[in-house]
Coordinates of C-alpha atoms in Angstrom, one line a residue:
Chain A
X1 CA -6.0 234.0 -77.4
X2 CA -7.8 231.1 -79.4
X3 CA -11.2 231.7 -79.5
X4 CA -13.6 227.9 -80.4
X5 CA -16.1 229.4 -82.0
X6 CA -13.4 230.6 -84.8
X7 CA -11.8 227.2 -85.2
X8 CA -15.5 226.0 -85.1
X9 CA -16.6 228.2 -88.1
X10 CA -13.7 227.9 -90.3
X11 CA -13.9 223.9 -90.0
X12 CA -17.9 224.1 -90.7
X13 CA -16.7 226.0 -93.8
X14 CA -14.6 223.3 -94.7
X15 CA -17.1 220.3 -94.4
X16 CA -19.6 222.1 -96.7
X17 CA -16.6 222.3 -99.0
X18 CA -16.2 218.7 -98.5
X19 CA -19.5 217.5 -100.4
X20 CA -18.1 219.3 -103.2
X21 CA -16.0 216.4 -104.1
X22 CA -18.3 214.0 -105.3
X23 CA -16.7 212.2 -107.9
X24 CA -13.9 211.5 -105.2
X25 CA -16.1 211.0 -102.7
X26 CA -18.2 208.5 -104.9
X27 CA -15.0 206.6 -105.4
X28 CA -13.6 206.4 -102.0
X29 CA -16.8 205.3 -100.7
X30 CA -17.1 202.5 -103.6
X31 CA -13.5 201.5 -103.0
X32 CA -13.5 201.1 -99.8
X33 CA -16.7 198.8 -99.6
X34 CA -15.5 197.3 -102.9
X35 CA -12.2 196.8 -101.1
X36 CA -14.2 194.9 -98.2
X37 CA -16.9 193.3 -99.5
X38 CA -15.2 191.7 -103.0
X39 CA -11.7 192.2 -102.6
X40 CA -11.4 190.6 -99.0
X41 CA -14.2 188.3 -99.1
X42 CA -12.2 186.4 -101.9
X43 CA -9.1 186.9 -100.4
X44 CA -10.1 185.1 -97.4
X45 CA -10.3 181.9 -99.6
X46 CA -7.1 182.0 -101.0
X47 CA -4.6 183.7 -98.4
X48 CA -2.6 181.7 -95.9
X49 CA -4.9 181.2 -92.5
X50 CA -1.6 180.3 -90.6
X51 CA -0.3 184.2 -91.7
X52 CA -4.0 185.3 -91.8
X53 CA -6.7 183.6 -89.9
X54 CA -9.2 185.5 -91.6
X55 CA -8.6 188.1 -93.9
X56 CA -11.8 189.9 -94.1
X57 CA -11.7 190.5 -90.4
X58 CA -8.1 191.6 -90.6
X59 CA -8.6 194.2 -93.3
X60 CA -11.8 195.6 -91.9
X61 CA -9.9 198.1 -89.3
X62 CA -7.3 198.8 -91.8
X63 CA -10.3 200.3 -94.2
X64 CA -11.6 202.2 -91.0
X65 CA -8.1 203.8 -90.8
X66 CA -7.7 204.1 -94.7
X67 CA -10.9 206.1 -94.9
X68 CA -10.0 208.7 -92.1
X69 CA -6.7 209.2 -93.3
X70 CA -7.8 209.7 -96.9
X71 CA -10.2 212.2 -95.7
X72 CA -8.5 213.9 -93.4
X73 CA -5.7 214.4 -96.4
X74 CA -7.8 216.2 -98.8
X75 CA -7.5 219.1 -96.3
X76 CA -4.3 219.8 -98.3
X77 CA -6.5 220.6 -101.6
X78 CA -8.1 223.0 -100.3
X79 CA -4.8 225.0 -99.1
X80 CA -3.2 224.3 -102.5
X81 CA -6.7 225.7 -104.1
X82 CA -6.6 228.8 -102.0
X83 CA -2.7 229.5 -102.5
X84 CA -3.4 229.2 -105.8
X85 CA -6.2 231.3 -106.4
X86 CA -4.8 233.7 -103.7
X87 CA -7.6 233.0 -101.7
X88 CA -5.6 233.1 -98.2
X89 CA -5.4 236.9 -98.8
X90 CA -9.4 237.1 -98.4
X91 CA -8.9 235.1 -95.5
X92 CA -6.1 237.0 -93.6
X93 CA -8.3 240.1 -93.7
X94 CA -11.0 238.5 -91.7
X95 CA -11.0 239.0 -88.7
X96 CA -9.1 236.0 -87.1
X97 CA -5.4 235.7 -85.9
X98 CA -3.2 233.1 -88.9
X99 CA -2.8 230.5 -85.5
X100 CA -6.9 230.4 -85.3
X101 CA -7.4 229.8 -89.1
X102 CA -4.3 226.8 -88.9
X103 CA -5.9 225.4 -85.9
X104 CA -9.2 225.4 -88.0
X105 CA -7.7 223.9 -90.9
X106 CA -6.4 221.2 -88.2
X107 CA -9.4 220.5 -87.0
X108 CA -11.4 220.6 -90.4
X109 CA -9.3 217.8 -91.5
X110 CA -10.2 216.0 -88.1
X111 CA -13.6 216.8 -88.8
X112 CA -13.6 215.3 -92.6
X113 CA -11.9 212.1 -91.1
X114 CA -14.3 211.7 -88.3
X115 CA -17.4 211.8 -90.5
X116 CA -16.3 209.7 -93.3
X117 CA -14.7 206.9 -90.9
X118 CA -17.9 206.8 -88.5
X119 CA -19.4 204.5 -90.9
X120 CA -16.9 202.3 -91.0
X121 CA -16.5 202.1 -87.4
X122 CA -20.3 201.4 -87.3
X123 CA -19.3 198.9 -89.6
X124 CA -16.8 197.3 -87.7
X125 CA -19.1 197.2 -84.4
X126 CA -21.9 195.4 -86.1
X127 CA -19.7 192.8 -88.3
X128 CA -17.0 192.3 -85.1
X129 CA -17.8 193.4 -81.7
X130 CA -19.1 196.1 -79.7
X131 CA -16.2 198.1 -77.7
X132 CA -16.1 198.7 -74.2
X133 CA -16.6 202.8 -73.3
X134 CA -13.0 202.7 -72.7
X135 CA -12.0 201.1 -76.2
X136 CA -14.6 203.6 -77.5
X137 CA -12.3 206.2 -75.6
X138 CA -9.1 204.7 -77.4
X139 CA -10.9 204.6 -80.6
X140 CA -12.0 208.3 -80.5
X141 CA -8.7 209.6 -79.6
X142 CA -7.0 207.8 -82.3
X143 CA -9.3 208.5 -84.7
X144 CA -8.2 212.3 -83.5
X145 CA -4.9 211.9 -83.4
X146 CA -4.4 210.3 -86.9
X147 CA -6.7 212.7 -88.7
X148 CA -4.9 215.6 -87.1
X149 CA -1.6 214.1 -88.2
X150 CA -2.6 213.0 -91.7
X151 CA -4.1 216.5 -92.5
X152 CA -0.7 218.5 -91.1
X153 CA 0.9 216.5 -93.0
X154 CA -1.2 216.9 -96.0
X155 CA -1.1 221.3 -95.2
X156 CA 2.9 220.9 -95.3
X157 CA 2.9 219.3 -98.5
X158 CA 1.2 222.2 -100.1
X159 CA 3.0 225.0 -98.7
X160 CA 6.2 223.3 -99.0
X161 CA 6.8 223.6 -103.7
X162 CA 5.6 227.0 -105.8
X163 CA 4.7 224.5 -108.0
X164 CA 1.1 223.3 -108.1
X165 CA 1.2 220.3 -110.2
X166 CA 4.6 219.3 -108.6
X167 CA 2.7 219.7 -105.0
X168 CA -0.4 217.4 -106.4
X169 CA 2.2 215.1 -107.2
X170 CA 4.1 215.0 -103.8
X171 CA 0.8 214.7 -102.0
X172 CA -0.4 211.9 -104.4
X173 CA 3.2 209.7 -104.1
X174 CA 3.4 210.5 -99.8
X175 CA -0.2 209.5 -99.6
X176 CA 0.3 206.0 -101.8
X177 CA 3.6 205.6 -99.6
X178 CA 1.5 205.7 -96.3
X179 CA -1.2 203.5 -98.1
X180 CA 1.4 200.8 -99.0
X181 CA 4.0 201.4 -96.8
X182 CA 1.2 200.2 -93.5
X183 CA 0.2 197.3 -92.1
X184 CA -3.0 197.7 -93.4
X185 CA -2.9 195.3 -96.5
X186 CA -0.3 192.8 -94.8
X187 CA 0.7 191.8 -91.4
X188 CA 3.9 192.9 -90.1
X189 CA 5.4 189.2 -89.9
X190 CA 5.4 189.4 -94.0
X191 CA 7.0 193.1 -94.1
X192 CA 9.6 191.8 -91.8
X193 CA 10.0 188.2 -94.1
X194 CA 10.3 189.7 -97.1
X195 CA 11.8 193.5 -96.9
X196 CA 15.3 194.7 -95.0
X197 CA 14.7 195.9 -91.2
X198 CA 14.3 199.6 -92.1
X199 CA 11.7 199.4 -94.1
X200 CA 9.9 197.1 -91.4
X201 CA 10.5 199.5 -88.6
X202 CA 9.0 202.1 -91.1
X203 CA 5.8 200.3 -91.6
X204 CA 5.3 199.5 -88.3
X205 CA 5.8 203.1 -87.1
X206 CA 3.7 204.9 -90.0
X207 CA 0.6 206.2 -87.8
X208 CA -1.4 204.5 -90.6
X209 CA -0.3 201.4 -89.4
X210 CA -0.4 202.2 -85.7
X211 CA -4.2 203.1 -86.1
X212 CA -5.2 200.4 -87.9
X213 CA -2.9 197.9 -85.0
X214 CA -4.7 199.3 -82.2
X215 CA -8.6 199.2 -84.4
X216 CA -7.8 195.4 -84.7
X217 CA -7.2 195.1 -81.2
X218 CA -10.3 196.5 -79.7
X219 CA -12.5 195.2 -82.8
X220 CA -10.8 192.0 -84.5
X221 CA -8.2 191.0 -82.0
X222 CA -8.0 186.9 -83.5
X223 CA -6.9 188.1 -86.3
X224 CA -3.9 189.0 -85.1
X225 CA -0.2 186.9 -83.9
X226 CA 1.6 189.4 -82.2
X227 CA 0.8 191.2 -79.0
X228 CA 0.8 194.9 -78.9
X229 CA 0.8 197.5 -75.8
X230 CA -2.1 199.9 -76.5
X231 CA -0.4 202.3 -74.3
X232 CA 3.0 202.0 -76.0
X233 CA 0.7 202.4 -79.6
X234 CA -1.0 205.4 -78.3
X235 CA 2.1 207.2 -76.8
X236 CA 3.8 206.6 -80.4
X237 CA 0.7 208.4 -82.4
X238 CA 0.9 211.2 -79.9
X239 CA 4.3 211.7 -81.2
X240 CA 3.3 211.5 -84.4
X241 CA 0.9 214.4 -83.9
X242 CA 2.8 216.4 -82.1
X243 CA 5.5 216.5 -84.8
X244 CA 3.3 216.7 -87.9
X245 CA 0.9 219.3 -86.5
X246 CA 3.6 221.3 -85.3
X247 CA 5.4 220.9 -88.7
X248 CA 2.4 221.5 -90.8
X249 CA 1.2 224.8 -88.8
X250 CA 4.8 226.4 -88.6
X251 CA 4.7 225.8 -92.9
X252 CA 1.4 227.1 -93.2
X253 CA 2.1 229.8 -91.2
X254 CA 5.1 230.7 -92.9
X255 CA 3.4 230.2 -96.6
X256 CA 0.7 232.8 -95.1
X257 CA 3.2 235.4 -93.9
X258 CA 4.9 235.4 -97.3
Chain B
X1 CA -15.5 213.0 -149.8
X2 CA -13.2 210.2 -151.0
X3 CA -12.0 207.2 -148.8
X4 CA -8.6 209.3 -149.1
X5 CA -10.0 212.3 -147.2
X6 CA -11.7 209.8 -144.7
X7 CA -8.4 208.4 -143.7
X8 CA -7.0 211.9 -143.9
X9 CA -9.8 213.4 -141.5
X10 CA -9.5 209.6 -139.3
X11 CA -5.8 210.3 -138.8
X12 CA -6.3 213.9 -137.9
X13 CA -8.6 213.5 -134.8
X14 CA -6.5 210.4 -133.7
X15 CA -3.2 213.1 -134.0
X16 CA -5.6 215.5 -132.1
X17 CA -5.6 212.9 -128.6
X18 CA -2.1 211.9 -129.0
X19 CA -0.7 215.6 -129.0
X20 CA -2.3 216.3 -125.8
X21 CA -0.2 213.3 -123.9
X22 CA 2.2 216.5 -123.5
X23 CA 0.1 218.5 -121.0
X24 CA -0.4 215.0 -118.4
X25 CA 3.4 214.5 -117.2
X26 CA 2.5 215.2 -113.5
X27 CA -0.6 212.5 -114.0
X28 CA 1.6 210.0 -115.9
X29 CA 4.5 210.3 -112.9
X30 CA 1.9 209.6 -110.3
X31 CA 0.5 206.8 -112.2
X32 CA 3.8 205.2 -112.4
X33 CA 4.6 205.9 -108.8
X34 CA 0.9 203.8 -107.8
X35 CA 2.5 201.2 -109.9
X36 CA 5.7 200.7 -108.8
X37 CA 4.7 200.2 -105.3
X38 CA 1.8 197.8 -106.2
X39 CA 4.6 195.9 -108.0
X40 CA 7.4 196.6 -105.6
X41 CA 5.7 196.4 -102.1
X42 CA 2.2 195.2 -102.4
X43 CA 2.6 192.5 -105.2
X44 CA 5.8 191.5 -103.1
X45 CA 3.9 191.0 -100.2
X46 CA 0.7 190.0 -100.9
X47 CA 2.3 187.1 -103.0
X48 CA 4.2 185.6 -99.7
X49 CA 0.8 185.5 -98.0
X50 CA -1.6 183.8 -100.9
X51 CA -2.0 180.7 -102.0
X52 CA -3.6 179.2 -104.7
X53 CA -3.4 175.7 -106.9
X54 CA -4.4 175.6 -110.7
X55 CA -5.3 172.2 -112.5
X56 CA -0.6 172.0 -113.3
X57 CA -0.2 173.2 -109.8
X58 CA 0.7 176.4 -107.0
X59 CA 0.4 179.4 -109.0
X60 CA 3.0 182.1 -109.0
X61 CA 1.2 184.7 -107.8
X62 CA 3.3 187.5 -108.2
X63 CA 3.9 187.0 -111.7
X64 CA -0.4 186.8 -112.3
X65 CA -0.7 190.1 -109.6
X66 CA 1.7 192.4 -111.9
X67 CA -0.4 191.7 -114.8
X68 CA -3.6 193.0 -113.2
X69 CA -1.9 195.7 -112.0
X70 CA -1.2 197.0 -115.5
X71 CA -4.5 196.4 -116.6
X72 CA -6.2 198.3 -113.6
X73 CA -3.5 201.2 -114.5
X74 CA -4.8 200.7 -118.2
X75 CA -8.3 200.4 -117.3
X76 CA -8.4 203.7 -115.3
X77 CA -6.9 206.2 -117.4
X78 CA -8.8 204.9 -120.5
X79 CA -12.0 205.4 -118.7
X80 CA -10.8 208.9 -117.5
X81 CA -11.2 209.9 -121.2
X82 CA -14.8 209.7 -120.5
X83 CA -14.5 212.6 -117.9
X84 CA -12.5 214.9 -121.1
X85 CA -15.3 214.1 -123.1
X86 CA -17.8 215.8 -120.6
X87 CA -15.3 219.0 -120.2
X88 CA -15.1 219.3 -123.6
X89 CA -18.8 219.1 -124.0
X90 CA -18.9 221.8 -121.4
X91 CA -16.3 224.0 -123.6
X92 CA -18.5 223.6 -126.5
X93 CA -15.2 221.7 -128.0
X94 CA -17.0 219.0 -129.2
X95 CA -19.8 221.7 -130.8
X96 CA -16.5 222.9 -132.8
X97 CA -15.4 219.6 -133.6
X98 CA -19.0 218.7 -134.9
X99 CA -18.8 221.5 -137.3
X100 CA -15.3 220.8 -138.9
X101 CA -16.1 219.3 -142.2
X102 CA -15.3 215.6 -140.6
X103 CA -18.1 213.1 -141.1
X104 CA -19.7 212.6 -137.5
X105 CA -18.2 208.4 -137.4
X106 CA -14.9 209.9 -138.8
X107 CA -14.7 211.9 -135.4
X108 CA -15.8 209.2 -133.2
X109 CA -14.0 206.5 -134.4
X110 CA -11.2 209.3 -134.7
X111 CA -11.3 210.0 -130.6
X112 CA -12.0 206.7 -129.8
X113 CA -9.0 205.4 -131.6
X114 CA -7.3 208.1 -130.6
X115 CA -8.0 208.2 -127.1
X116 CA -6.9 204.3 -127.0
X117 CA -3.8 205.3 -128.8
X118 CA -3.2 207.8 -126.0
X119 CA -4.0 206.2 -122.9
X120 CA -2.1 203.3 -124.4
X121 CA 0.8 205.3 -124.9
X122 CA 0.6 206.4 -121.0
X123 CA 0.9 202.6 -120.5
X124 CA 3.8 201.9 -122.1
X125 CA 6.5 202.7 -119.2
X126 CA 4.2 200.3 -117.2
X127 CA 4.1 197.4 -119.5
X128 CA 7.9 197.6 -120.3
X129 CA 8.2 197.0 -116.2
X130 CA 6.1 193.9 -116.4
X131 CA 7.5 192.5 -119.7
X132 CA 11.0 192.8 -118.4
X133 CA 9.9 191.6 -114.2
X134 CA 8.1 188.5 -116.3
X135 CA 10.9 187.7 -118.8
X136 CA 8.8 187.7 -121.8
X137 CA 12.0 187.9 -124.2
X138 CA 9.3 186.9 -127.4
X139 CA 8.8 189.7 -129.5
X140 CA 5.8 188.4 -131.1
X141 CA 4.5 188.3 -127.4
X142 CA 4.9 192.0 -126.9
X143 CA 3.6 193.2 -129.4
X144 CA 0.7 190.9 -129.1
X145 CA 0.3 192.3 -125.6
X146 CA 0.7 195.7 -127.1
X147 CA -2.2 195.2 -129.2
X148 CA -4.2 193.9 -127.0
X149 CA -3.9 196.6 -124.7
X150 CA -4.3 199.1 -127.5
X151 CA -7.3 197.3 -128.3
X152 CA -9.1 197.5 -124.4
X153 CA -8.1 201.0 -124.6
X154 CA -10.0 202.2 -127.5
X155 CA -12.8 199.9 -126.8
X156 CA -12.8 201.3 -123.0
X157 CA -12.4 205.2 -124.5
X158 CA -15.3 204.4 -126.8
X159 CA -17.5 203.2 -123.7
X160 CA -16.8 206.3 -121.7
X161 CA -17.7 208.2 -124.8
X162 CA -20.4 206.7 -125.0
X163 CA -21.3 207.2 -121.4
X164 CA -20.5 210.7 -121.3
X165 CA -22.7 211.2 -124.5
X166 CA -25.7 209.5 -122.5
X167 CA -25.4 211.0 -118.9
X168 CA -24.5 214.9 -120.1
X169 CA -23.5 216.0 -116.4
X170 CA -20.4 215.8 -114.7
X171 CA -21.7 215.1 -111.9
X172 CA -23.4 212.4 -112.8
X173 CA -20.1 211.0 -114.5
X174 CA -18.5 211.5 -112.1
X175 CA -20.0 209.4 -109.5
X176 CA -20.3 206.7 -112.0
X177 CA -16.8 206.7 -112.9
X178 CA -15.9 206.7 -109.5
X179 CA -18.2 203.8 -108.3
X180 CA -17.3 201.5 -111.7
X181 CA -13.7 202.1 -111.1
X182 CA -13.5 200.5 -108.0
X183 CA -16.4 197.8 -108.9
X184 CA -15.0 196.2 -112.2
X185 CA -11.2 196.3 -111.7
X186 CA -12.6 194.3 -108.3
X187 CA -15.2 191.9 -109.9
X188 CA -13.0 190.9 -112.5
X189 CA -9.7 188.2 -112.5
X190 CA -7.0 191.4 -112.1
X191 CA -6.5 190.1 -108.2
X192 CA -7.7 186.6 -108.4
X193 CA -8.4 183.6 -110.6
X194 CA -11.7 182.9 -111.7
X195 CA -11.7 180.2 -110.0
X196 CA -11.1 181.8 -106.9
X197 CA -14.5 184.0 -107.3
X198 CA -16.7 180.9 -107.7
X199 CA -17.1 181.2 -104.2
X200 CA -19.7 183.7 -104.7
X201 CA -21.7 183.3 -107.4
X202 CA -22.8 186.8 -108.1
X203 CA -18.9 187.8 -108.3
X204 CA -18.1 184.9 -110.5
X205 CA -21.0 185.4 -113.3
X206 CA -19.6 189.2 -112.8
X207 CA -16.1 188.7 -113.2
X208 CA -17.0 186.2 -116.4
X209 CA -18.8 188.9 -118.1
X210 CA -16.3 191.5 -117.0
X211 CA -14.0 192.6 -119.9
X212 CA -11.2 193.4 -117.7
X213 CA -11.4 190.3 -117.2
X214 CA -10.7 189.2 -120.4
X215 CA -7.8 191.1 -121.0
X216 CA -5.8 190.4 -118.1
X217 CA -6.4 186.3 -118.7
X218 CA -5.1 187.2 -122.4
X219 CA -2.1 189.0 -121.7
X220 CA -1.4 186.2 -118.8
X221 CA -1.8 183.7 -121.6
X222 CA 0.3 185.3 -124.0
X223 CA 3.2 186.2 -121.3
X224 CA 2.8 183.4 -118.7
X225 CA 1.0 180.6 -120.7
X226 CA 2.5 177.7 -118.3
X227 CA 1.7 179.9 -115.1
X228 CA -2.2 180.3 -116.3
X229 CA -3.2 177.0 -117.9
X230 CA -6.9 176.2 -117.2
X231 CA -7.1 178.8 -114.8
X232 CA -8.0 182.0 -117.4
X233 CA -11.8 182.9 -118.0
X234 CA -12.4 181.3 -121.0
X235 CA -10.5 179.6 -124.0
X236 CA -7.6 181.7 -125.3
X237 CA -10.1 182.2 -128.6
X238 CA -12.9 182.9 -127.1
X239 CA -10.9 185.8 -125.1
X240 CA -9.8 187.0 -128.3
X241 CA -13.6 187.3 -130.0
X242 CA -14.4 188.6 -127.1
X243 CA -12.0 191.6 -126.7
X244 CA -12.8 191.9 -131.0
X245 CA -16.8 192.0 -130.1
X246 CA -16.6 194.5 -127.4
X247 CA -14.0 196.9 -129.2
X248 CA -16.6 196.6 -132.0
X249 CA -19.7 197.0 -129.9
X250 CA -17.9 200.1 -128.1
X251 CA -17.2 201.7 -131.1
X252 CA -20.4 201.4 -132.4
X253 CA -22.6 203.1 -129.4
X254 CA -20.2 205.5 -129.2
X255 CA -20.7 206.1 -132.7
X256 CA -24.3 206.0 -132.9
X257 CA -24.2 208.2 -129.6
X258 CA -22.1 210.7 -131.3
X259 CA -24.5 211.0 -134.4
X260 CA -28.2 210.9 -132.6
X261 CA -27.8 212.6 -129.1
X262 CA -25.2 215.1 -129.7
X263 CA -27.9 217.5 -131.2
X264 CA -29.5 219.6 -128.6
X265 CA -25.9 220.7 -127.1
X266 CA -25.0 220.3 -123.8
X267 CA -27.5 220.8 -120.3
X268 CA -26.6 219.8 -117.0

């Protein structure tokens, strides 16, 4: 039995923990608005409009997608912080079964990226359009989804090395792979010019990029050549989450157990 | 003390920095991974999607990206020395330091030298990528981007000293470093030309002020001079004076810093 209020607790814990961060938080916050407001403003003048029509429109749902998944992510800190200071043993004596603190480390990460992107999507209403309740619907649910991912994903890189540096490391180069690797910078069209097939089907199908395709088409859809199937994009980031937070529990769980 | 001992004492705290390079391999491997795929996919890409015209004509604009990329790699982990500063304020390192018989500008141009040196050498791996993707076979031009670079560096670790001295609080620093990172590598020419900036004018005075800047037009003259023609910031000399004046000015607040507001010790 899973009991809410648990799951509830455990993730409240988390988001005071959050806060703690402020140096990182400082500079996510910066670099994201920096990434907007200079970086894409000035972009707009010199990239292609027949690849781009306008660029500042076309990065602004990639940066709403970009800050969940970087917040959702740090989720993994925290586990590599408590393995390391053997915190988990405190927390296996509470009283809580091992699935109800996973599920809470789940949603904490959903929880981090939720409140961190909601300013961006507030963002993204007042500078493109307002959604329909229905695109609010899509854009709730994958807001979920891809923070539940990107933290289970972020939990199985830190159980998966002893080593603590070695995990930072891993976590640093998978996130910068997702970052790059995603059509969040560059439209697919270029991945596919420039780069072999494989690595094109890889950045189209990283849930970074699937977020950020389905943001553009409820909020920026001009900016965009190519014609998606919201359902189609929706069914692949369920995937995604079924198989990263299944993966990232199981490791978790394991690592707990040891 | 004799100018001997001075050089002695200089050298010393300069050997200090560079012997901790040891203890950052994991940060040095993750640096270089952020690198290679802003060189390998996001330089690549970008590039295919940009264009822009100088005064001789379309710009390369891989070859001008890679070059910003350095410096922001550059720029980043010589301001991060301003963070070791704080922590070893904190440790009451810099207490011990102080009361090493070391004359206080010996140990401040010592660190910021050293620091430079350092942060420099963490470089390296990144500027032998971009020497060898640009095809800069001069060796005069290598080691003039080398100095250059070293040069930034020190200035930059000086400034974060300096910084660090003023603020006293982690915290503080922190969100500072975090906000400048992002604001000057953005509001400088390491993604753009200047020319592209004038757009807006408050980016553009920014970005001519900026010394990142500065740098990354030099080391574009010096390793693409046909590419950047009449494009860079300023006049290659006045680039040069430049980078001089602010390694100079750096040196000297942190120096000053270092010998007025160090007394008192450390408070959050």
């Amino acid at each position: 039995m899973i009991y809410p209020r648990i799951i509830t607790i455990i993730a409240y814990r988390d988001l005071q923990r959050f806060w703690k961060y402020k140096w990182w938080l400082a500079g996510l916050v910066a670099m994201n608005l920096a990434d907007l407001f200079i970086f894409a403003l000035i972009f707009r003048g010199i990239v292609r409009r027949d690849i781009v029509p306008d660029y500042f429109y076309f990065l602004a749902p990639g940066i709403a997608s970009i800050s969940a998944f970087a917040a959702a992510f740090t989720i993994g800190r925290e586990v590599m912080m408590e393995l390391r200071r053997a915190f988990h043993h405190y927390l296996l004596s509470l009283p809580f079964s091992r699935l109800e603190l996973v599920a809470g480390r789940v949603v904490s990460g959903i929880v981090r990226g939720f409140i961190y992107q909601i300013p961006f999507i507030i963002l993204l209403i007042v500078i493109a359009k307002t959604p329909s309740f229905l695109d609010l619907l899509i854009v709730v649910s994958t807001t979920i989804m891809v923070t539940a991912s990107m933290s289970s994903l972020s939990i199985a890189i830190s159980t998966l090395v002893k080593s603590l540096e070695f995990q930072a490391t891993i976590r640093s180069l998978v996130y910068f792979i997702i970052f790059f690797m995603s059509n969040v910078f560059y439209p697919e069209s270029i991945v596919r010019l420039r780069f072999p097939e494989i690595i094109y089907i890889m950045v189209v199908n990283n849930p970074i990029s699937i977020a950020t395709t389905i943001y553009r088409d409820i909020f920026t859809p001009h900016v965009i050549h190519e014609t998606y199937s919201i359902e189609v994009l929706i069914a692949k980031l369920a995937i995604w989450t079924a198989i990263l937070v299944a993966t990232g529990s199981i490791l978790y769980m394991r690592n707990l157990q040891r | 003390m004799d100018i001997r001992e001075d050089i002695r004492a200089l050298l010393l705290v300069i050997l200090w920095d560079i012997r901790k390079l040891g203890r950052y391999k994991f940060f040095l491997a993750m640096r270089f991974a952020w690198f290679l795929l802003q060189v390998l996919v996001f330089g690549l890409l970008v590039a295919k999607m940009v264009s822009i015209r100088g005064p001789l004509g379309v710009i390369d604009y891989y070859k001008f990206y890679i070059i910003g990329a350095y410096v922001a790699v550059l720029f980043s982990m010589s301001m991060l020395r301003g963070h070791e500063i704080v922590e070893e304020l904190e440790d009451g390192l810099i207490d011990y330091q102080l009361s090493l018989p070391i004359k206080r500008r010996i140990l401040a141009i010592g660190r910021a030298l050293g620091g430079g040196i350092a942060s420099f050498i963490y470089s390296i791996p990144m500027m032998i990528v971009i020497v060898l993707i640009l095809g800069v076979n001069s060796i005069s031009a290598v080691l003039a981007i080398a100095l250059f670079s070293l040069i930034f560096a020190s200035s930059l670790v000086g400034l974060a000293m300096s910084i660090a001295l003023i603020i006293r609080s982690s915290d503080r620093l922190d969100i500072l470093m975090g906000i400048s990172d992002s604001l000057l590598v953005r509001l400088s020419t390491v993604f753009y030309p200047i020319i592209a900036l004038s757009s807006i004018a408050i980016y553009y005075y920014i970005a001519k002020i900026n010394p990142v800047s500065y740098l990354t037009d030099m080391i574009r003259y010096i390793a693409t001079p046909e590419d950047v023609s009449g494009i860079t910031v300023s006049d290659p000399h006045i680039m040069v004076v430049f980078l001089v004046g602010f390694a100079i000015a750096s040196m000297l607040s942190a120096l000053l810093l270092l010998d007025k507001r160090i007394e008192g010790g450390y408070s959050r």
